Short mmCIF file of C-alpha atoms and ligand atoms in Angstrom, two decimals:
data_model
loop_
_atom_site.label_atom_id
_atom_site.label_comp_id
_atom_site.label_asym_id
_atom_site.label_seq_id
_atom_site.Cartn_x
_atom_site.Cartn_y
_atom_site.Cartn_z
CA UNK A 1 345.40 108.17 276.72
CA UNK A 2 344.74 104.73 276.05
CA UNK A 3 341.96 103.01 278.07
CA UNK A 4 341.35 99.38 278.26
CA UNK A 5 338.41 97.58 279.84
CA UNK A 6 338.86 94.06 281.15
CA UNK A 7 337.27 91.23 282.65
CA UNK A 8 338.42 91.02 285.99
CA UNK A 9 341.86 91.42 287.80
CA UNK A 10 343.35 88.16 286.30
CA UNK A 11 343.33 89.89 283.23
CA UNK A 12 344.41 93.29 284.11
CA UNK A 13 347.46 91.53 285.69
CA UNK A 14 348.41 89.73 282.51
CA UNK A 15 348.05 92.45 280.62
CA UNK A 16 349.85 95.09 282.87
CA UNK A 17 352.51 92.07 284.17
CA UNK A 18 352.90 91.33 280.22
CA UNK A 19 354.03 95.53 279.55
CA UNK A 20 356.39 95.26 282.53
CA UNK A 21 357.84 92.19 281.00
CA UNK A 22 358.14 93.66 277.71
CA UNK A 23 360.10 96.56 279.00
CA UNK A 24 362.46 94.80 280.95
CA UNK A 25 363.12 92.55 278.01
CA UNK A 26 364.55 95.35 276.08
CA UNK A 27 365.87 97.28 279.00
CA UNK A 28 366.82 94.90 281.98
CA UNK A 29 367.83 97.67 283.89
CA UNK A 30 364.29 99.54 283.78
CA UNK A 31 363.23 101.38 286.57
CA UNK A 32 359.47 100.71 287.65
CA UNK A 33 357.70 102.90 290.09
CA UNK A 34 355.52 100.47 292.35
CA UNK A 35 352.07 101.56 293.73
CA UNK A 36 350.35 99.82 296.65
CA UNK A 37 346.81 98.92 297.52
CA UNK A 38 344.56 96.57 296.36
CA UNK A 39 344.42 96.81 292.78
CA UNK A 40 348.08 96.50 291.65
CA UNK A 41 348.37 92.90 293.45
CA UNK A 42 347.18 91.37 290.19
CA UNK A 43 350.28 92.58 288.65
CA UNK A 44 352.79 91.59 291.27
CA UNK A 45 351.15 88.26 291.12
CA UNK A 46 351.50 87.68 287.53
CA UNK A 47 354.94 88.98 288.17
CA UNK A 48 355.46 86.54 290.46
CA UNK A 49 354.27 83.83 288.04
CA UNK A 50 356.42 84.58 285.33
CA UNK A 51 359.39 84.87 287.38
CA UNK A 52 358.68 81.54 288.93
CA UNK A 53 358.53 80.50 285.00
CA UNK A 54 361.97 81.58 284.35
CA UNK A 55 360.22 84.56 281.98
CA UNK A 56 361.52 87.51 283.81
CA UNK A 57 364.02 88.58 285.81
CA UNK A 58 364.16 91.91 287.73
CA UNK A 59 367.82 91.33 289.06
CA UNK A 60 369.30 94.14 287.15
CA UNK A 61 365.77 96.69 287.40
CA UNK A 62 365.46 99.27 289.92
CA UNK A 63 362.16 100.24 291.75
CA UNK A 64 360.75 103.11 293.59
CA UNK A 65 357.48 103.60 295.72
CA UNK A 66 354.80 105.83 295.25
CA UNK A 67 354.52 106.58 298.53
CA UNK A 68 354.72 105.57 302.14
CA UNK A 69 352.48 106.47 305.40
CA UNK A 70 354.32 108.92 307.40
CA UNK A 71 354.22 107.37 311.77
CA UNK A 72 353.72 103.65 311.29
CA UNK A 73 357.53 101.66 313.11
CA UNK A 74 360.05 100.36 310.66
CA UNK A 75 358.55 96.51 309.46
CA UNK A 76 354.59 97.44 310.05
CA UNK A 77 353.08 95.35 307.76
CA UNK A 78 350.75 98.18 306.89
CA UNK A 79 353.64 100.26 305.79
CA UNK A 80 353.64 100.38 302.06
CA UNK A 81 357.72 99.32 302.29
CA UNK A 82 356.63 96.16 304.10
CA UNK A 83 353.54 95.70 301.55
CA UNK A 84 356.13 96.12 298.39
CA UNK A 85 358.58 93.74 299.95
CA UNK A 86 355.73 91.01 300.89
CA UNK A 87 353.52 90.83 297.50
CA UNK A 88 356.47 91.70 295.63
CA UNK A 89 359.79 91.47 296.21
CA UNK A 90 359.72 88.05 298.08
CA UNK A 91 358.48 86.73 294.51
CA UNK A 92 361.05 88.04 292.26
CA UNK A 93 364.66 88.81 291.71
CA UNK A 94 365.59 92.22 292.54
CA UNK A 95 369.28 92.97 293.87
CA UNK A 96 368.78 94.17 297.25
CA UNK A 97 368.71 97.41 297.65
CA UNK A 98 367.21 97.86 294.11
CA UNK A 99 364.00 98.85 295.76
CA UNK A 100 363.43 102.04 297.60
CA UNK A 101 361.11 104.39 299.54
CA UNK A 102 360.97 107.75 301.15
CA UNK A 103 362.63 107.46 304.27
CA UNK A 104 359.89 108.63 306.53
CA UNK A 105 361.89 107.62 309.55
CA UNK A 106 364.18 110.89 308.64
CA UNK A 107 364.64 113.77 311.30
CA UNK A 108 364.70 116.17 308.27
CA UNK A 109 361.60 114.72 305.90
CA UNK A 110 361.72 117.61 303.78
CA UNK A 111 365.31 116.97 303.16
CA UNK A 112 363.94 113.22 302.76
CA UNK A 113 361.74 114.21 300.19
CA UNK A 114 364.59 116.17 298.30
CA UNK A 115 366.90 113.41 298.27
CA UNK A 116 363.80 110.79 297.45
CA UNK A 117 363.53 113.21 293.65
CA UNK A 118 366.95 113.08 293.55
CA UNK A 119 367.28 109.31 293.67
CA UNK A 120 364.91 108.97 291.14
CA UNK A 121 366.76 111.23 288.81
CA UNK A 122 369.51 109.58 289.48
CA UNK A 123 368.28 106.32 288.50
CA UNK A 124 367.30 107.85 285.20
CA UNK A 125 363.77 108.60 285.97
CA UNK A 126 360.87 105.91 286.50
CA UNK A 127 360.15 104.31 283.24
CA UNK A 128 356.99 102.73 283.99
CA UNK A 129 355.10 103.98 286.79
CA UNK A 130 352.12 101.61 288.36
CA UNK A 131 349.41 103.39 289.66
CA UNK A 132 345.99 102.84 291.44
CA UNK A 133 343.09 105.79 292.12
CA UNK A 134 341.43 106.91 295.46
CA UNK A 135 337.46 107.13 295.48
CA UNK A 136 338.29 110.66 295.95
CA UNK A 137 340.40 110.95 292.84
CA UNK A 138 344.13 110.85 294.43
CA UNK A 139 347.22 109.24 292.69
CA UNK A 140 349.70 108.32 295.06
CA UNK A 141 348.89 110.01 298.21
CA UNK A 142 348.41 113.04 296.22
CA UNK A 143 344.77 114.21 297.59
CA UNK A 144 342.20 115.96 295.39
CA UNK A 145 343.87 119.73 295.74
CA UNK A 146 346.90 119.10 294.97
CA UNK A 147 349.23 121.29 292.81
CA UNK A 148 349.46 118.98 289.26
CA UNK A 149 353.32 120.62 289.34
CA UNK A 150 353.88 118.99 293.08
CA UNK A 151 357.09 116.66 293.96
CA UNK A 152 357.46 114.49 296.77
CA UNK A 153 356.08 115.38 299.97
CA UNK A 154 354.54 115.53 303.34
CA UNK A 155 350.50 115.33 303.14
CA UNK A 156 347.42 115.26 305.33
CA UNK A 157 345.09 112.57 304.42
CA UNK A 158 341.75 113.53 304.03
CA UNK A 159 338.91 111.49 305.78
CA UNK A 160 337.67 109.68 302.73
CA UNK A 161 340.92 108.28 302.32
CA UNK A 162 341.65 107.52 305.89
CA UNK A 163 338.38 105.51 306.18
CA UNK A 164 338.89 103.78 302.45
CA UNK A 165 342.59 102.69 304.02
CA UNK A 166 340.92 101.61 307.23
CA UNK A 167 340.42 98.34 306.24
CA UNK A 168 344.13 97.11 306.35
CA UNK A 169 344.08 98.09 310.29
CA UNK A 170 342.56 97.02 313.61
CA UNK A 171 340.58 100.38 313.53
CA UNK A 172 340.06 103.89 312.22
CA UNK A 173 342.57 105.49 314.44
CA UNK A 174 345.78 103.28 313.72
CA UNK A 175 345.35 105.05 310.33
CA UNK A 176 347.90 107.48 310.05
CA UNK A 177 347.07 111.23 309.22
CA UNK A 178 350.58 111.81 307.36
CA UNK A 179 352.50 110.74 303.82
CA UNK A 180 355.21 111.15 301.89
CA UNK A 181 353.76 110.82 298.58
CA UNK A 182 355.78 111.70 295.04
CA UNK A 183 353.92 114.76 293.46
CA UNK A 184 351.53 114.76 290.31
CA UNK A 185 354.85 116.85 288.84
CA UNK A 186 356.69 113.59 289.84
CA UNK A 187 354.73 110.84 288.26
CA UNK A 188 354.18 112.62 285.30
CA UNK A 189 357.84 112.58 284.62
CA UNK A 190 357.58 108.89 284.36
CA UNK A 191 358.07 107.46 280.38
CA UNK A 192 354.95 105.45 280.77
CA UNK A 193 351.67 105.54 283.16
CA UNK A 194 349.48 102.32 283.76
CA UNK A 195 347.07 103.52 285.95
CA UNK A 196 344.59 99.91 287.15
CA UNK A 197 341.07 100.33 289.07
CA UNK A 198 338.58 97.88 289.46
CA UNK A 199 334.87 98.12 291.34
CA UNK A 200 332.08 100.28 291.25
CA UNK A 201 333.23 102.33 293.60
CA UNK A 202 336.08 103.29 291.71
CA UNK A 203 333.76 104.04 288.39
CA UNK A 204 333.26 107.76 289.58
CA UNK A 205 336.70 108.41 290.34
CA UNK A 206 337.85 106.82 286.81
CA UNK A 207 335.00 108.93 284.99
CA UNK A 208 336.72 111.82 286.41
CA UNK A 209 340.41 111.23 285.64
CA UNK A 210 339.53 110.09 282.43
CA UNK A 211 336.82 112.06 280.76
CA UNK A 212 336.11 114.75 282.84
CA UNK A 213 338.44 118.30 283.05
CA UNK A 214 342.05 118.74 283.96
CA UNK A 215 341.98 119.73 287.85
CA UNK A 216 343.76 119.63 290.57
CA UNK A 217 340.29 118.61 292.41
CA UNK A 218 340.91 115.28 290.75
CA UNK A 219 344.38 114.22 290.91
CA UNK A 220 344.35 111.56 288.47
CA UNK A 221 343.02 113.94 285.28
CA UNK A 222 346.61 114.67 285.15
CA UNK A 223 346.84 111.61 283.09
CA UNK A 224 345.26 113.50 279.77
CA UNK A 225 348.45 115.64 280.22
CA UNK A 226 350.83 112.32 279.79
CA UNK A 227 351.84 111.41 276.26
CA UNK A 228 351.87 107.92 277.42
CA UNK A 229 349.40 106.97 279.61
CA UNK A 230 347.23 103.65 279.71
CA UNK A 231 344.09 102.96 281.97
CA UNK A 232 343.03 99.42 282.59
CA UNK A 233 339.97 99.09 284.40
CA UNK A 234 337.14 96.26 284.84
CA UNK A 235 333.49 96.80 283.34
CA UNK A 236 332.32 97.84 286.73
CA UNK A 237 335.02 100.78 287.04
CA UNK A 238 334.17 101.54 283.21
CA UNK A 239 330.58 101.53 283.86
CA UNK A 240 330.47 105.45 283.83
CA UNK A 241 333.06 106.43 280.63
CA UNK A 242 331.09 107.74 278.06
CA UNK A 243 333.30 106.19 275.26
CA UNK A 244 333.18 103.31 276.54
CA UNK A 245 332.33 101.37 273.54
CA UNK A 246 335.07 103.72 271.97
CA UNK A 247 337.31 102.67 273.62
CA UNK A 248 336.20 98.92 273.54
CA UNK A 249 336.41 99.09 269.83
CA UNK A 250 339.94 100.49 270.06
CA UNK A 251 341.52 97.75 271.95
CA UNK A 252 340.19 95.21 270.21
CA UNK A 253 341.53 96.70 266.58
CA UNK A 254 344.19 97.41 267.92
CA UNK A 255 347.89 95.96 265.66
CA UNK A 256 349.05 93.20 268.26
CA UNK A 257 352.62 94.37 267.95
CA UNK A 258 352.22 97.74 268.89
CA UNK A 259 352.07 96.46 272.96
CA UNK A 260 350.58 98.99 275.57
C1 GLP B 301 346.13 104.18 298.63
C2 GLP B 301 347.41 104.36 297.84
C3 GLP B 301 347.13 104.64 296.39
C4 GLP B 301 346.13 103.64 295.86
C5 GLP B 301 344.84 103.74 296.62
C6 GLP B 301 343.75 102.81 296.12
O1 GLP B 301 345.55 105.39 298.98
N1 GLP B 301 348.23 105.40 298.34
O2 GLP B 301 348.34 104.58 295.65
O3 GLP B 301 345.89 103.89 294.50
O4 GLP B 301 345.14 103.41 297.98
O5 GLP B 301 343.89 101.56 296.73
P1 GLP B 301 343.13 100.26 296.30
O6 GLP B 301 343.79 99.76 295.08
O7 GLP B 301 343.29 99.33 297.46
O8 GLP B 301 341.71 100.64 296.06
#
């Protein structure tokens, strides 16, 4: 695992937007997986930008969410579909259709969730998967308990989460209880992780994943079972690695050519 400890989001985005950038120079077809929240808009922005600077173009990539709240209408802004299609896709140039969620509008949502793997294996598999953390630990949806071999889906929020994901709604109860979420067995099957936090209160939650044990307490310690997996976090999300200067030294000896 690779970890790399930025300024601030400007430069997380450039660095992250810079990797996607890379990829899809060499393989214009790439498939990305797309995580929502917070954190990964300093990506889509920097995206964005070097679209808009004729740099990149996403009109022959694929994409496919993390994850989606399970009771919100079709077009809810809060729904992680609408989220991906306003920070993202409105500033690029995917083919439409080239971006997809689980269809949590389904009468069968387990059958949903079967046919949500197999579009990603029939894409080829994700190639570079974005990813943000929970306070509590969780990648995707994927709450601390869950089975580091689970695929996509249906799960129960738990509190922490609910009242972390409050903020994007009028009020506690408009936050829905149910996901579809890809499993920790799903993301790892992506070629290349880029997991982003940023804040203090995300410092815990990034000690854990990082440097503390393999568990299925902490959803994101499945990283240290990736072969390719990058964390890019700000000094206050850093500010409880132990190798921090470690890793500090790393990046900054690191060959330029050899990318993230
Ligand atoms: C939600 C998403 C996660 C995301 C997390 C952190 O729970 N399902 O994919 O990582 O929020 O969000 P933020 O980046 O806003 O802190």
């Amino acid at each position: 695992m690779e970890v790399v400890i930025v300024a601030g989001p400007d430069q997380a985005g450039e660095l992250v937007g810079g990797a996607v950038a890379a990829l899809v120079s060499t393989k214009p077809d790439a498939v990305l997986g797309l995580a929502t929240g917070s954190t990964p808009l300093a990506v889509y922005r920097d995206l964005a930008r070097r679209h808009g600077a004729g740099e990149l173009s996403l009109a022959r990539a694929r994409a496919f969410l993390l994850d989606e709240y399970v009771g919100l209408p079709t077009g809810h802004p809060q729904s992680y579909r609408s989220f991906i299609a306003h920070e993202l896709e409105a500033h690029v140039d995917f083919a439409s259709a080239a971006v997809q969620g689980p269809d949590v509008h389904a009468d069968d949502l387990l059958a949903a969730c079967d046919a949500y793997e197999a579009a990603i294996r029939a894409a080829g598999g994700v190639d570079l998967q974005l990813l943000g953390i929970g306070t509590d630990g969780h990648i995707g949806f994927n709450e601390p308990g869950s089975s580091l071999a689970s695929r996509t889906r249906i799960k129960t929020l738990t509190d922490q989460t609910r009242r972390d994901n409050a903020r994007f709604f009028a009020t506690l109860d408009e936050v829905p209880r149910h996901v579809v979420t890809q499993g920790v067995g799903t993301i790892l099957e992506a070629r290349h992780l880029v997991l982003l936090a940023s804040g203090a209160a995300k410092a815990g939650a990034v000690a854990a994943a990082v440097e503390g044990p393999v568990t299925a307490m902490v959803p994101g310690s499945a990283l240290q079972l990736h072969p390719h997996a990058t964390v890019v976090v700000d000094e206050p999300a850093a500010s409880r690695l132990r190798l921090a200067g470690y890793y500090r030294e790393t990046w900054s000896h690191k060959p330029p050519w050899q990318g993230l």
